[in-house]
mmCIF file of C-alpha atoms and ligand atoms in Angstrom:
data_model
loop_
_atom_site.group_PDB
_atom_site.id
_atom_site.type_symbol
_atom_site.label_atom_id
_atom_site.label_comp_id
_atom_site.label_asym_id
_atom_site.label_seq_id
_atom_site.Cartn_x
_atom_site.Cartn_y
_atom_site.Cartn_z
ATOM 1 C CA UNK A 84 68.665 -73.439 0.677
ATOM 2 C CA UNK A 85 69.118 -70.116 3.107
ATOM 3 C CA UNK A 86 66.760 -67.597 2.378
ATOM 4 C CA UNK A 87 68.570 -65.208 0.402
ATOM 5 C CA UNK A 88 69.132 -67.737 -2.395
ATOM 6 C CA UNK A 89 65.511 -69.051 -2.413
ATOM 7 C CA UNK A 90 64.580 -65.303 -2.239
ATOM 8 C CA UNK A 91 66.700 -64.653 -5.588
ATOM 9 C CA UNK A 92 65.910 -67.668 -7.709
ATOM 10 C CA UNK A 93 61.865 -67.016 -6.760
ATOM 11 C CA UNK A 94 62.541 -63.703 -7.818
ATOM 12 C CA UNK A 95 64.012 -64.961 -10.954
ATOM 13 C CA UNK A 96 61.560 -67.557 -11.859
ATOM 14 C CA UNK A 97 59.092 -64.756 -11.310
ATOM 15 C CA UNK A 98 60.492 -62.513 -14.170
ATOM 16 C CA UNK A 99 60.910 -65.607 -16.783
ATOM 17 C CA UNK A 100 57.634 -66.916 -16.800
ATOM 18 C CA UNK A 101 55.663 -63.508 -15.779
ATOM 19 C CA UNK A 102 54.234 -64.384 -12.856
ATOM 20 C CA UNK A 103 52.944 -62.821 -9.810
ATOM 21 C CA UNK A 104 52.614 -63.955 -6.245
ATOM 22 C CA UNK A 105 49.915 -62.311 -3.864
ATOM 23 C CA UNK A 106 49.895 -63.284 -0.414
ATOM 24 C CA UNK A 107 47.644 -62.723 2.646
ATOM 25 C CA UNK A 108 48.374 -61.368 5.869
ATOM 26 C CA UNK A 109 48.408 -64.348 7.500
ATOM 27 C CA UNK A 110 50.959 -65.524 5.982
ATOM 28 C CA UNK A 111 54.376 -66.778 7.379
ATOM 29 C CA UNK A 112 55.782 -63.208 7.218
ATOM 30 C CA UNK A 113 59.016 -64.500 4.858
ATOM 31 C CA UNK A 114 56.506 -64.846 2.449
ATOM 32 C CA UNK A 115 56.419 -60.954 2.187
ATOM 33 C CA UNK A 116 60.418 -61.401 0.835
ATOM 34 C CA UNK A 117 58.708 -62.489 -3.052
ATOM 35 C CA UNK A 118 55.210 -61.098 -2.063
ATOM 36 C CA UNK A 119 54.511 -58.670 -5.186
ATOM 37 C CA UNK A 120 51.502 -57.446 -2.973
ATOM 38 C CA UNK A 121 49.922 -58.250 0.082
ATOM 39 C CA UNK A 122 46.854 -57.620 1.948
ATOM 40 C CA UNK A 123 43.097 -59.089 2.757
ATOM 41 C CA UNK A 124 40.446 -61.292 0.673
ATOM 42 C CA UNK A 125 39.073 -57.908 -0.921
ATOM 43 C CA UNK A 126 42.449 -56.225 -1.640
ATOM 44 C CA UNK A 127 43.919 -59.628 -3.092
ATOM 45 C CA UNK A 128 40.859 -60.507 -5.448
ATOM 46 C CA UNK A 129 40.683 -57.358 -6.957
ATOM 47 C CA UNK A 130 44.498 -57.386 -7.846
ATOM 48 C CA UNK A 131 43.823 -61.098 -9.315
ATOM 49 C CA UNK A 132 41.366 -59.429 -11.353
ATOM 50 C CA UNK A 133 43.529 -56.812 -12.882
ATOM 51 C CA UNK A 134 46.984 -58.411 -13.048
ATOM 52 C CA UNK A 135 48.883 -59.077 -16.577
ATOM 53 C CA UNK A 136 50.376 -61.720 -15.472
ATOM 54 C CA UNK A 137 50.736 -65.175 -16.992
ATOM 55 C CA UNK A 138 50.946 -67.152 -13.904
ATOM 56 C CA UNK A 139 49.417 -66.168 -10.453
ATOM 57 C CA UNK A 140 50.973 -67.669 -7.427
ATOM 58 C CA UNK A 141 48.327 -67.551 -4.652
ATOM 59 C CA UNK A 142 50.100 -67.827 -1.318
ATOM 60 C CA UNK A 143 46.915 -68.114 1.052
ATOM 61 C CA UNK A 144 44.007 -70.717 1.295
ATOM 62 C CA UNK A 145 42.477 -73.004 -1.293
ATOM 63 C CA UNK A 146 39.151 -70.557 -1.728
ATOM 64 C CA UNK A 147 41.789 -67.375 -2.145
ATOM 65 C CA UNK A 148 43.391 -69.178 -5.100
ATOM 66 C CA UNK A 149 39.749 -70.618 -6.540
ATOM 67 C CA UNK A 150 38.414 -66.769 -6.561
ATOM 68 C CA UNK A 151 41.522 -65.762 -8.439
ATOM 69 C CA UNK A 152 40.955 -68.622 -11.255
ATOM 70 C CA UNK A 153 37.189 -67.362 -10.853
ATOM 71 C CA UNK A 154 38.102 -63.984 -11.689
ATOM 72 C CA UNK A 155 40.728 -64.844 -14.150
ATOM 73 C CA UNK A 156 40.163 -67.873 -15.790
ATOM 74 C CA UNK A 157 42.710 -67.332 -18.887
ATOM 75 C CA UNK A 158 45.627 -67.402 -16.212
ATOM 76 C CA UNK A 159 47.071 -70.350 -14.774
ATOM 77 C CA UNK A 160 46.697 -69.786 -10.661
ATOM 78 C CA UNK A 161 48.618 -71.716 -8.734
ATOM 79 C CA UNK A 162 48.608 -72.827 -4.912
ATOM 80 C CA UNK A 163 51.865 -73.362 -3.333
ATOM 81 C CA UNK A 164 50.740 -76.200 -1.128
ATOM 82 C CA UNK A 165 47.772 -78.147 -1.190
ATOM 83 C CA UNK A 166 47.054 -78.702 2.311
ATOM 84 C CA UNK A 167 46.055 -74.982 2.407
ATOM 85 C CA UNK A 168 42.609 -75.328 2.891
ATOM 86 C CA UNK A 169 40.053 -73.563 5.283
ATOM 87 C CA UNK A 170 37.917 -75.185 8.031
ATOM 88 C CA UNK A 171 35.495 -72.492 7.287
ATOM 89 C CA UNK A 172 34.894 -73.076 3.768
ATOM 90 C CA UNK A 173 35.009 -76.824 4.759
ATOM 91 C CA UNK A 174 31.471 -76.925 7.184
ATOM 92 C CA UNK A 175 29.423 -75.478 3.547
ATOM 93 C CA UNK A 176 28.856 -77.656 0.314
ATOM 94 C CA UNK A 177 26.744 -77.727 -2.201
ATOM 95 C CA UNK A 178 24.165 -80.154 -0.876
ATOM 96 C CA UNK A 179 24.460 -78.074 2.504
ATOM 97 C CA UNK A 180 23.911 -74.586 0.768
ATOM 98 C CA UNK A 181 20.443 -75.799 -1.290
ATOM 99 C CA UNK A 182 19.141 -77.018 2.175
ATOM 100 C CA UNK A 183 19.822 -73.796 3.439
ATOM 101 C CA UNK A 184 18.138 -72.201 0.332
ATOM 102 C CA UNK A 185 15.307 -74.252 0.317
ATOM 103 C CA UNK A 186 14.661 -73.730 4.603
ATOM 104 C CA UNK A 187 14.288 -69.777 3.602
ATOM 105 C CA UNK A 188 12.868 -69.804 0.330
ATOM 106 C CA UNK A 189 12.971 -66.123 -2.095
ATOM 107 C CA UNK A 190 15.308 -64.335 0.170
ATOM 108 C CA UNK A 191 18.468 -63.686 -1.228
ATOM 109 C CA UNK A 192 21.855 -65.362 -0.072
ATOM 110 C CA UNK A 193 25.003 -63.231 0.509
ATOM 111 C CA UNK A 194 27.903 -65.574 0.533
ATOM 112 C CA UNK A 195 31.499 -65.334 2.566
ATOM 113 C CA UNK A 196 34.384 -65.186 -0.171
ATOM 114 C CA UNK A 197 35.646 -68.197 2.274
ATOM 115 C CA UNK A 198 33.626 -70.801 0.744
ATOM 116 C CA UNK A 199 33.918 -72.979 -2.667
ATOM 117 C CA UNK A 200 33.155 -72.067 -6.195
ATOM 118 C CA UNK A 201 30.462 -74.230 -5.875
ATOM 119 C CA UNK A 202 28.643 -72.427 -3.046
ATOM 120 C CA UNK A 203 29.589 -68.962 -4.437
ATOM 121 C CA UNK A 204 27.776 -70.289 -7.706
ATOM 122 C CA UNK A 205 24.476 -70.643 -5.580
ATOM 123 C CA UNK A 206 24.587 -67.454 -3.923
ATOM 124 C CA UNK A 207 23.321 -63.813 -5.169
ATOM 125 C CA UNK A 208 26.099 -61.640 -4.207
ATOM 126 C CA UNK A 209 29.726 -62.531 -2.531
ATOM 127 C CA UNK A 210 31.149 -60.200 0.741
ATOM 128 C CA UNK A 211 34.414 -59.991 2.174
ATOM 129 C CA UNK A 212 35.036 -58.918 5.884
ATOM 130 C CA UNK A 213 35.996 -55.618 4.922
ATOM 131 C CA UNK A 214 32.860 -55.140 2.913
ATOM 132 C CA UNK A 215 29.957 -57.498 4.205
ATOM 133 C CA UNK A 216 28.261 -54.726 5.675
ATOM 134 C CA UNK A 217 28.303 -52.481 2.987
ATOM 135 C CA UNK A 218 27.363 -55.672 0.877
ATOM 136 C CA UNK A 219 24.242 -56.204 2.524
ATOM 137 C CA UNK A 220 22.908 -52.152 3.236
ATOM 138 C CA UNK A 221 23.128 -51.901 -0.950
ATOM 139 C CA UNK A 222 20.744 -55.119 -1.481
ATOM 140 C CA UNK A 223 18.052 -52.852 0.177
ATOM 141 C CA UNK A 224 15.934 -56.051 1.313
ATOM 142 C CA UNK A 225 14.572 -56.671 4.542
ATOM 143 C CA UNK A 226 15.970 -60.420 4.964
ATOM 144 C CA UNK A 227 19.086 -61.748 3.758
ATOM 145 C CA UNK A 228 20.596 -65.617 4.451
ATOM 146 C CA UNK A 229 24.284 -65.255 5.157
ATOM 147 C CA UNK A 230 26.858 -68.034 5.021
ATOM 148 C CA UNK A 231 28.846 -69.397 5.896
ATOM 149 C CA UNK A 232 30.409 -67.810 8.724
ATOM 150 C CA UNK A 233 27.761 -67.140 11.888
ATOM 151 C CA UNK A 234 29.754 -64.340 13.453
ATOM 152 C CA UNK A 235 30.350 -62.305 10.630
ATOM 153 C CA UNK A 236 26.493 -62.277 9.654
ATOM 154 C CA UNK A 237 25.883 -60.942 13.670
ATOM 155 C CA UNK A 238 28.375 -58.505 13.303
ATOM 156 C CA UNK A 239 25.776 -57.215 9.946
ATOM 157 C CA UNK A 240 22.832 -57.762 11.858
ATOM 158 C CA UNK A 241 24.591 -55.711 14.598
ATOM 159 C CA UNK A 242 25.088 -52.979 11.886
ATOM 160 C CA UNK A 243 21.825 -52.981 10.129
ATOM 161 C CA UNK A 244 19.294 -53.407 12.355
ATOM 162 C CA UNK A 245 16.013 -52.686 10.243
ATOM 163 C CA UNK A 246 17.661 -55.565 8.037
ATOM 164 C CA UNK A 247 16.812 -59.985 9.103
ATOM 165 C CA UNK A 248 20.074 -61.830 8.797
ATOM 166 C CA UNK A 249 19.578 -65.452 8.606
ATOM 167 C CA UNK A 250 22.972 -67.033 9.155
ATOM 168 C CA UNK A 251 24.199 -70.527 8.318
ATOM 169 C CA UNK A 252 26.028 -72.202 11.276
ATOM 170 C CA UNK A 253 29.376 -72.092 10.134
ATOM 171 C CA UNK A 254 32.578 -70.316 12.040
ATOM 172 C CA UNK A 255 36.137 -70.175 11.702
ATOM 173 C CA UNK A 256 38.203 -71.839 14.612
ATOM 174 C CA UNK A 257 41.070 -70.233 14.496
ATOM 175 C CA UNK A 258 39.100 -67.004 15.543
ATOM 176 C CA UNK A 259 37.041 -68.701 17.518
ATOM 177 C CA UNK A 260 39.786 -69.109 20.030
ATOM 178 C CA UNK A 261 39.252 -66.051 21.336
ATOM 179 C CA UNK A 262 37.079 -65.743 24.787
ATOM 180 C CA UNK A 263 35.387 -62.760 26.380
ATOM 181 C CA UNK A 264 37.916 -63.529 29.234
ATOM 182 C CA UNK A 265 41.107 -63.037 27.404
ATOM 183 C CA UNK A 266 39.443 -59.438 26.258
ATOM 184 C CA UNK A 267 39.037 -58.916 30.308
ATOM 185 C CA UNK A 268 42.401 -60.534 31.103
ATOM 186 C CA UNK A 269 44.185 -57.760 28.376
ATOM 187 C CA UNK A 270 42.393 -55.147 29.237
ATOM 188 C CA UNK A 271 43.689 -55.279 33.062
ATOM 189 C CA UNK A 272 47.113 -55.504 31.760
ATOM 190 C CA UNK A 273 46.852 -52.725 29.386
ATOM 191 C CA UNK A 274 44.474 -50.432 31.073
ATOM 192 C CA UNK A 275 45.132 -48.172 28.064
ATOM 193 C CA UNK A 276 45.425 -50.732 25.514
ATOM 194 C CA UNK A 277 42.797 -50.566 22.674
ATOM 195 C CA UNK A 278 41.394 -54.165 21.669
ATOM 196 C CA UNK A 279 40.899 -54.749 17.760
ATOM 197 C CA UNK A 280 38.982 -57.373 16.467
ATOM 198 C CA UNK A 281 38.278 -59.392 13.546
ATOM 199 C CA UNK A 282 34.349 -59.863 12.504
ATOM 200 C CA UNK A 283 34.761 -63.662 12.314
ATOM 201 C CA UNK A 284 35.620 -63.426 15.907
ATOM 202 C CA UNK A 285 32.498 -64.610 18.614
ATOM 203 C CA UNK A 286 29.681 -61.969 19.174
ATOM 204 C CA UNK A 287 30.599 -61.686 22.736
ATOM 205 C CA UNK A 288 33.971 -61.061 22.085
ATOM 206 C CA UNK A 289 33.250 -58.178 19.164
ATOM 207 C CA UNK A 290 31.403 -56.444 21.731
ATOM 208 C CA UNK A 291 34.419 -55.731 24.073
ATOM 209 C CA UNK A 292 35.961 -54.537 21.442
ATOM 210 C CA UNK A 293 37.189 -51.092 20.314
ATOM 211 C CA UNK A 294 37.426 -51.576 16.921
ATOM 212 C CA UNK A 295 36.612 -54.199 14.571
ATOM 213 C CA UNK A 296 37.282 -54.414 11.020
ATOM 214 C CA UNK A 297 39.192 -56.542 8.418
ATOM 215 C CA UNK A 298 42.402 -57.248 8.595
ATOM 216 C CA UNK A 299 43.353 -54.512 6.454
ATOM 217 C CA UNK A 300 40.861 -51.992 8.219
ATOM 218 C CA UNK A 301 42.896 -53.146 11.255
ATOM 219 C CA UNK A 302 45.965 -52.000 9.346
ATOM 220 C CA UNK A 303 44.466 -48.820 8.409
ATOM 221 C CA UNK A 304 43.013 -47.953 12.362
ATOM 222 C CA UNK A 305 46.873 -48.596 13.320
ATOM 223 C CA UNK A 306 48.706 -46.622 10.861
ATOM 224 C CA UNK A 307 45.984 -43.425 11.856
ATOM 225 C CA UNK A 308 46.176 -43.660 15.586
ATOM 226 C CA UNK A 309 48.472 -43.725 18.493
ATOM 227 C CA UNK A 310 47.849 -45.688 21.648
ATOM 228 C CA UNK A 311 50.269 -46.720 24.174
ATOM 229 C CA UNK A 312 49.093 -50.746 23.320
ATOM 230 C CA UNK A 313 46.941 -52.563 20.919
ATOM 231 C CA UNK A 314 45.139 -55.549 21.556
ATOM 232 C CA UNK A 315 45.367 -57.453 18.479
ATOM 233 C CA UNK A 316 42.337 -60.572 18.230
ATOM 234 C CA UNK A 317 42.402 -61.852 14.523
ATOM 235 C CA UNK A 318 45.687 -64.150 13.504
ATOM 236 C CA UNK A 319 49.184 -64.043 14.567
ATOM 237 C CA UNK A 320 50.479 -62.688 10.916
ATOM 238 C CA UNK A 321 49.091 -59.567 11.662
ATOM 239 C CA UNK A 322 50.706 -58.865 14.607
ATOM 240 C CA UNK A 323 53.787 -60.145 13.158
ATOM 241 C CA UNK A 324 53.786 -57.634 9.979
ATOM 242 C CA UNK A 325 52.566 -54.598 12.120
ATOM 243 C CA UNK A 326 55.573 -55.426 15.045
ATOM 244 C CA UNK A 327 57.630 -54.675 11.638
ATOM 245 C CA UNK A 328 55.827 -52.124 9.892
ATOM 246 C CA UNK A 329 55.429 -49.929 13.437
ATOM 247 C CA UNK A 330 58.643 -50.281 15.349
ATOM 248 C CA UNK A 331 57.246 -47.722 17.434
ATOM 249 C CA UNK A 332 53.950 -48.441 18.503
ATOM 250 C CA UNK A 333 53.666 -51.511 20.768
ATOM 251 C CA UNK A 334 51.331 -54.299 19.695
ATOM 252 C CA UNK A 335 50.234 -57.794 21.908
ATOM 253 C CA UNK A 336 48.335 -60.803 20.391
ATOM 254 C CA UNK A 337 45.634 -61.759 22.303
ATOM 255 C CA UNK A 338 47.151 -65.110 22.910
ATOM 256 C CA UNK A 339 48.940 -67.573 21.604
ATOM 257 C CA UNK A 340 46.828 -69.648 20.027
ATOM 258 C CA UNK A 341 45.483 -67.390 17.011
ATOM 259 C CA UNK A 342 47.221 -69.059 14.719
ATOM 260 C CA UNK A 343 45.587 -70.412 11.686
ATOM 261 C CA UNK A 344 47.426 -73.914 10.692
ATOM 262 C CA UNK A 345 45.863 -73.619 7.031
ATOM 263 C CA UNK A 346 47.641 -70.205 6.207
ATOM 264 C CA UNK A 347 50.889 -70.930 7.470
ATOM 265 C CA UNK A 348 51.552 -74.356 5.523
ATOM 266 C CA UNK A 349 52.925 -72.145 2.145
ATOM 267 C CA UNK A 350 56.612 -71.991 2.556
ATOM 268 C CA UNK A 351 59.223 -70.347 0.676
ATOM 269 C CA UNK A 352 60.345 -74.100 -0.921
ATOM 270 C CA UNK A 353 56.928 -74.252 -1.825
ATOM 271 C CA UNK A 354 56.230 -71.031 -3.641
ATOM 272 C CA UNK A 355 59.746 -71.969 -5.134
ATOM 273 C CA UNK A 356 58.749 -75.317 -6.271
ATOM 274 C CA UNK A 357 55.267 -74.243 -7.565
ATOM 275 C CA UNK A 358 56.703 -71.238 -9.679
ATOM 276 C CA UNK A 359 59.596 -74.021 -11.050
ATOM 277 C CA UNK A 360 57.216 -77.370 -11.469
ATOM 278 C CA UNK A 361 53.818 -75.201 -12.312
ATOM 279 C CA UNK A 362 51.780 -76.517 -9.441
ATOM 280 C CA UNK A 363 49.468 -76.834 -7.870
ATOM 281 C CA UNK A 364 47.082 -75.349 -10.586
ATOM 282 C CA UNK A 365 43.893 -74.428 -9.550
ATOM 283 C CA UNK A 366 40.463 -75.092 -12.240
ATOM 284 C CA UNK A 367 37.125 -74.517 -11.628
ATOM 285 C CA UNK A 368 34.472 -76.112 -13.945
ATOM 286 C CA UNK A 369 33.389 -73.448 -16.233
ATOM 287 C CA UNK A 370 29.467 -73.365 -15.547
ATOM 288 C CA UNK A 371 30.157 -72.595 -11.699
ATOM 289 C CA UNK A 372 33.431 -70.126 -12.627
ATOM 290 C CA UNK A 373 30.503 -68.158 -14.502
ATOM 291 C CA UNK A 374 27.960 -68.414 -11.658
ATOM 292 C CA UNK A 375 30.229 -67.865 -9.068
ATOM 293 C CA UNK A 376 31.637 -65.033 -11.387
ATOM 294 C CA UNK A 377 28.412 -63.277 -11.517
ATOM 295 C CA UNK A 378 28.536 -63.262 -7.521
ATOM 296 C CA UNK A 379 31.665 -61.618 -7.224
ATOM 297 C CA UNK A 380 31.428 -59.004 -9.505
ATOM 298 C CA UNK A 381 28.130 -58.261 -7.628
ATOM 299 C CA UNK A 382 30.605 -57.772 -4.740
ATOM 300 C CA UNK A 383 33.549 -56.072 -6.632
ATOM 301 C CA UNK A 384 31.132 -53.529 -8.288
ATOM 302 C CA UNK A 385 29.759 -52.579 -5.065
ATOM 303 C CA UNK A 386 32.060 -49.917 -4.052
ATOM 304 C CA UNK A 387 31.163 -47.954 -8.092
ATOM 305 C CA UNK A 388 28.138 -47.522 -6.307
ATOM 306 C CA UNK A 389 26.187 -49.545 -7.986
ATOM 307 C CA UNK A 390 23.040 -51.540 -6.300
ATOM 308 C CA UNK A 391 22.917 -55.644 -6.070
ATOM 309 C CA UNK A 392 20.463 -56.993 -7.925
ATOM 310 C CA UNK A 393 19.779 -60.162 -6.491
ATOM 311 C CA UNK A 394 17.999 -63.075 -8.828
HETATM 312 P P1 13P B 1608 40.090 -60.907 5.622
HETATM 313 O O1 13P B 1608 41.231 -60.962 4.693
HETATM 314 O O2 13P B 1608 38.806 -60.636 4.895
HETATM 315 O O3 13P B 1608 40.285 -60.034 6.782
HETATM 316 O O4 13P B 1608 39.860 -62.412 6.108
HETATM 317 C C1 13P B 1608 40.298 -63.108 7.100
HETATM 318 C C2 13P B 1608 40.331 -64.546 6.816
HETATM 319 O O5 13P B 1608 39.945 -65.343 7.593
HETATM 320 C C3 13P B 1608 40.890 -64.995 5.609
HETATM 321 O O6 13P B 1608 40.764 -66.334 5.632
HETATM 322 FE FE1 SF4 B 1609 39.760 -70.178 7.250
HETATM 323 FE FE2 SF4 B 1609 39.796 -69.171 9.706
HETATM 324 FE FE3 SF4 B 1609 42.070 -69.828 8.549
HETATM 325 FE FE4 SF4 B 1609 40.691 -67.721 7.665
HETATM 326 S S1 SF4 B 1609 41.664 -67.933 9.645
HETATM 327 S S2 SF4 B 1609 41.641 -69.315 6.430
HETATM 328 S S3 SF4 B 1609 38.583 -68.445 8.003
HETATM 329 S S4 SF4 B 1609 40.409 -71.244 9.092
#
């Protein structure tokens, strides 16, 4: 099918059975053609949490669609194709996450939203990269476990100082790709060039940086100032939607190989397929969907200003 017919019948489908699709930024950028929003982890579960639709499409990873069904069990939540998974969400289970637990006994765990239901069921309150910092400054404790991704719980540590983060040893690879001598390398082609960085990227790379933030805080630094060149280390989608969102601001991915395999398996045949056929539905077991329930809303309420209590 070319795309504008696969656009229109998606579009279609979507009215008839009241359905919504929200993507991530790291997305194949086509995907943006039926997207009815797109964004980060933080934007996207929020919207799942206040849609009216019948049917939410999830085009992103596995643990994207599971904190949708989380947040709203009474929809059906589909994922367009089920090898979208996430190698970071893969190195934590539920075995793995007691262990951890029971290593650092009474301090309270602040989980990645890129991990299971299970392992969001064990934990006392849920972060996103936009908000982990935030996250862990309103728990108002002096030690915190983090998991499961190492780099983002140095870049809080980095942040709070007069805080102890204990992180699990888990990272994302895609991110991971990035070296403290590609930072150098960019930076003596683009003397002027500013370098943004995602929090899951390595320590020594976040400290060359001159901003680092979520994807959609990278978004946001863009769209409010104008350099000559910017650096772009977090995954290829975002330098794809900002090359079309800011045709005249000049943008260079740090290098080629940011490019995470998981998020770009949805296609447009399979968002089509999932909306016609009704799969791949996503369930969670209802004990954990209220555990892991109780750990997002920790997170989601954080920004009413109200303090975590952790259990
Ligand atoms: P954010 O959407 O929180 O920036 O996350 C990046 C990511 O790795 C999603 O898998
Ligand atoms: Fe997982 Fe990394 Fe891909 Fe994000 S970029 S989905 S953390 S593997």
């Amino acid at each position: 099918m070319i795309e504008n017919e696969i656009v229109e019948k998606i579009n279609k489908l979507k009215k008839e059975k009241n359905a919504v699709i929200l993507a991530h930024c790291y997305q194949n950028p086509e995907i943006d053609l039926v997207a009815d929003y797109v964004g980060d982890s933080l934007g996207l579960s929020k919207l799942a949490s206040k849609t009216n639709a019948d049917i939410i499409v999830f085009a992103g990873v596995y643990f994207m669609a599971e904190t949708a069904k989380i947040l709203s069990p009474e929809k059906k939540v589909l994922l367009p194709n089920r090898k979208s998974g996430c190698n970071m969400a893969d190195m934590i289970d539920l075995r793995m996450v007691r262990e951890f637990k029971t290593k650092y006994p009474n301090i309270p765990l602040v989980c990645y939203v890129n991990s299971t239901a299970e392992v969001k069921a064990e934990c006392d309150v849920c972060c996103t990269s936009a908000n982990a910092i935030e996250v862990v400054r309103s728990m108002n404790v002096k030690k915190v476990l983090f998991a499961p991704d190492c780099y983002l719980g140095s870049w809080v540590q980095k942040n709070l100082p007069n805080v102890e983060v204990i992180s699990y040893p888990g990272y994302c690879p895609t991110h991971l790709r990035i070296s403290p001598e590609d930072i150098k390398q960019a930076k003596e082609k683009y003397p002027n060039g500013v370098v943004l960085v995602h929090p899951e990227c390595r320590q020594e790379v976040v400290e060359l940086s001159d901003f680092t933030g979520s994807t959609t805080q990278i978004f946001d630094y863009v769209k409010k100032t104008n350099h000559e060149m910017y650096i772009i280390c977090t995954e290829k989608g975002v330098v794809d939607r900002l090359q079309r969102d800011y045709k005249d601001k000049n943008f260079v991915l740090i290098n080629e190989k940011i490019v995470c395999h998981n998020m770009k398996q949805n296609t447009l045949e399979d968002i089509y397929n999932a909306l016609l056929n009704e799969e791949f539905e996503v369930n969670v077991d209802e004990k954990i969907r209220k555990l892991a329930l109780k750990s997002i809303n920790a997170m989601i309420s954080i920004k009413s200003g109200k303090q975590v209590v952790t259990q």
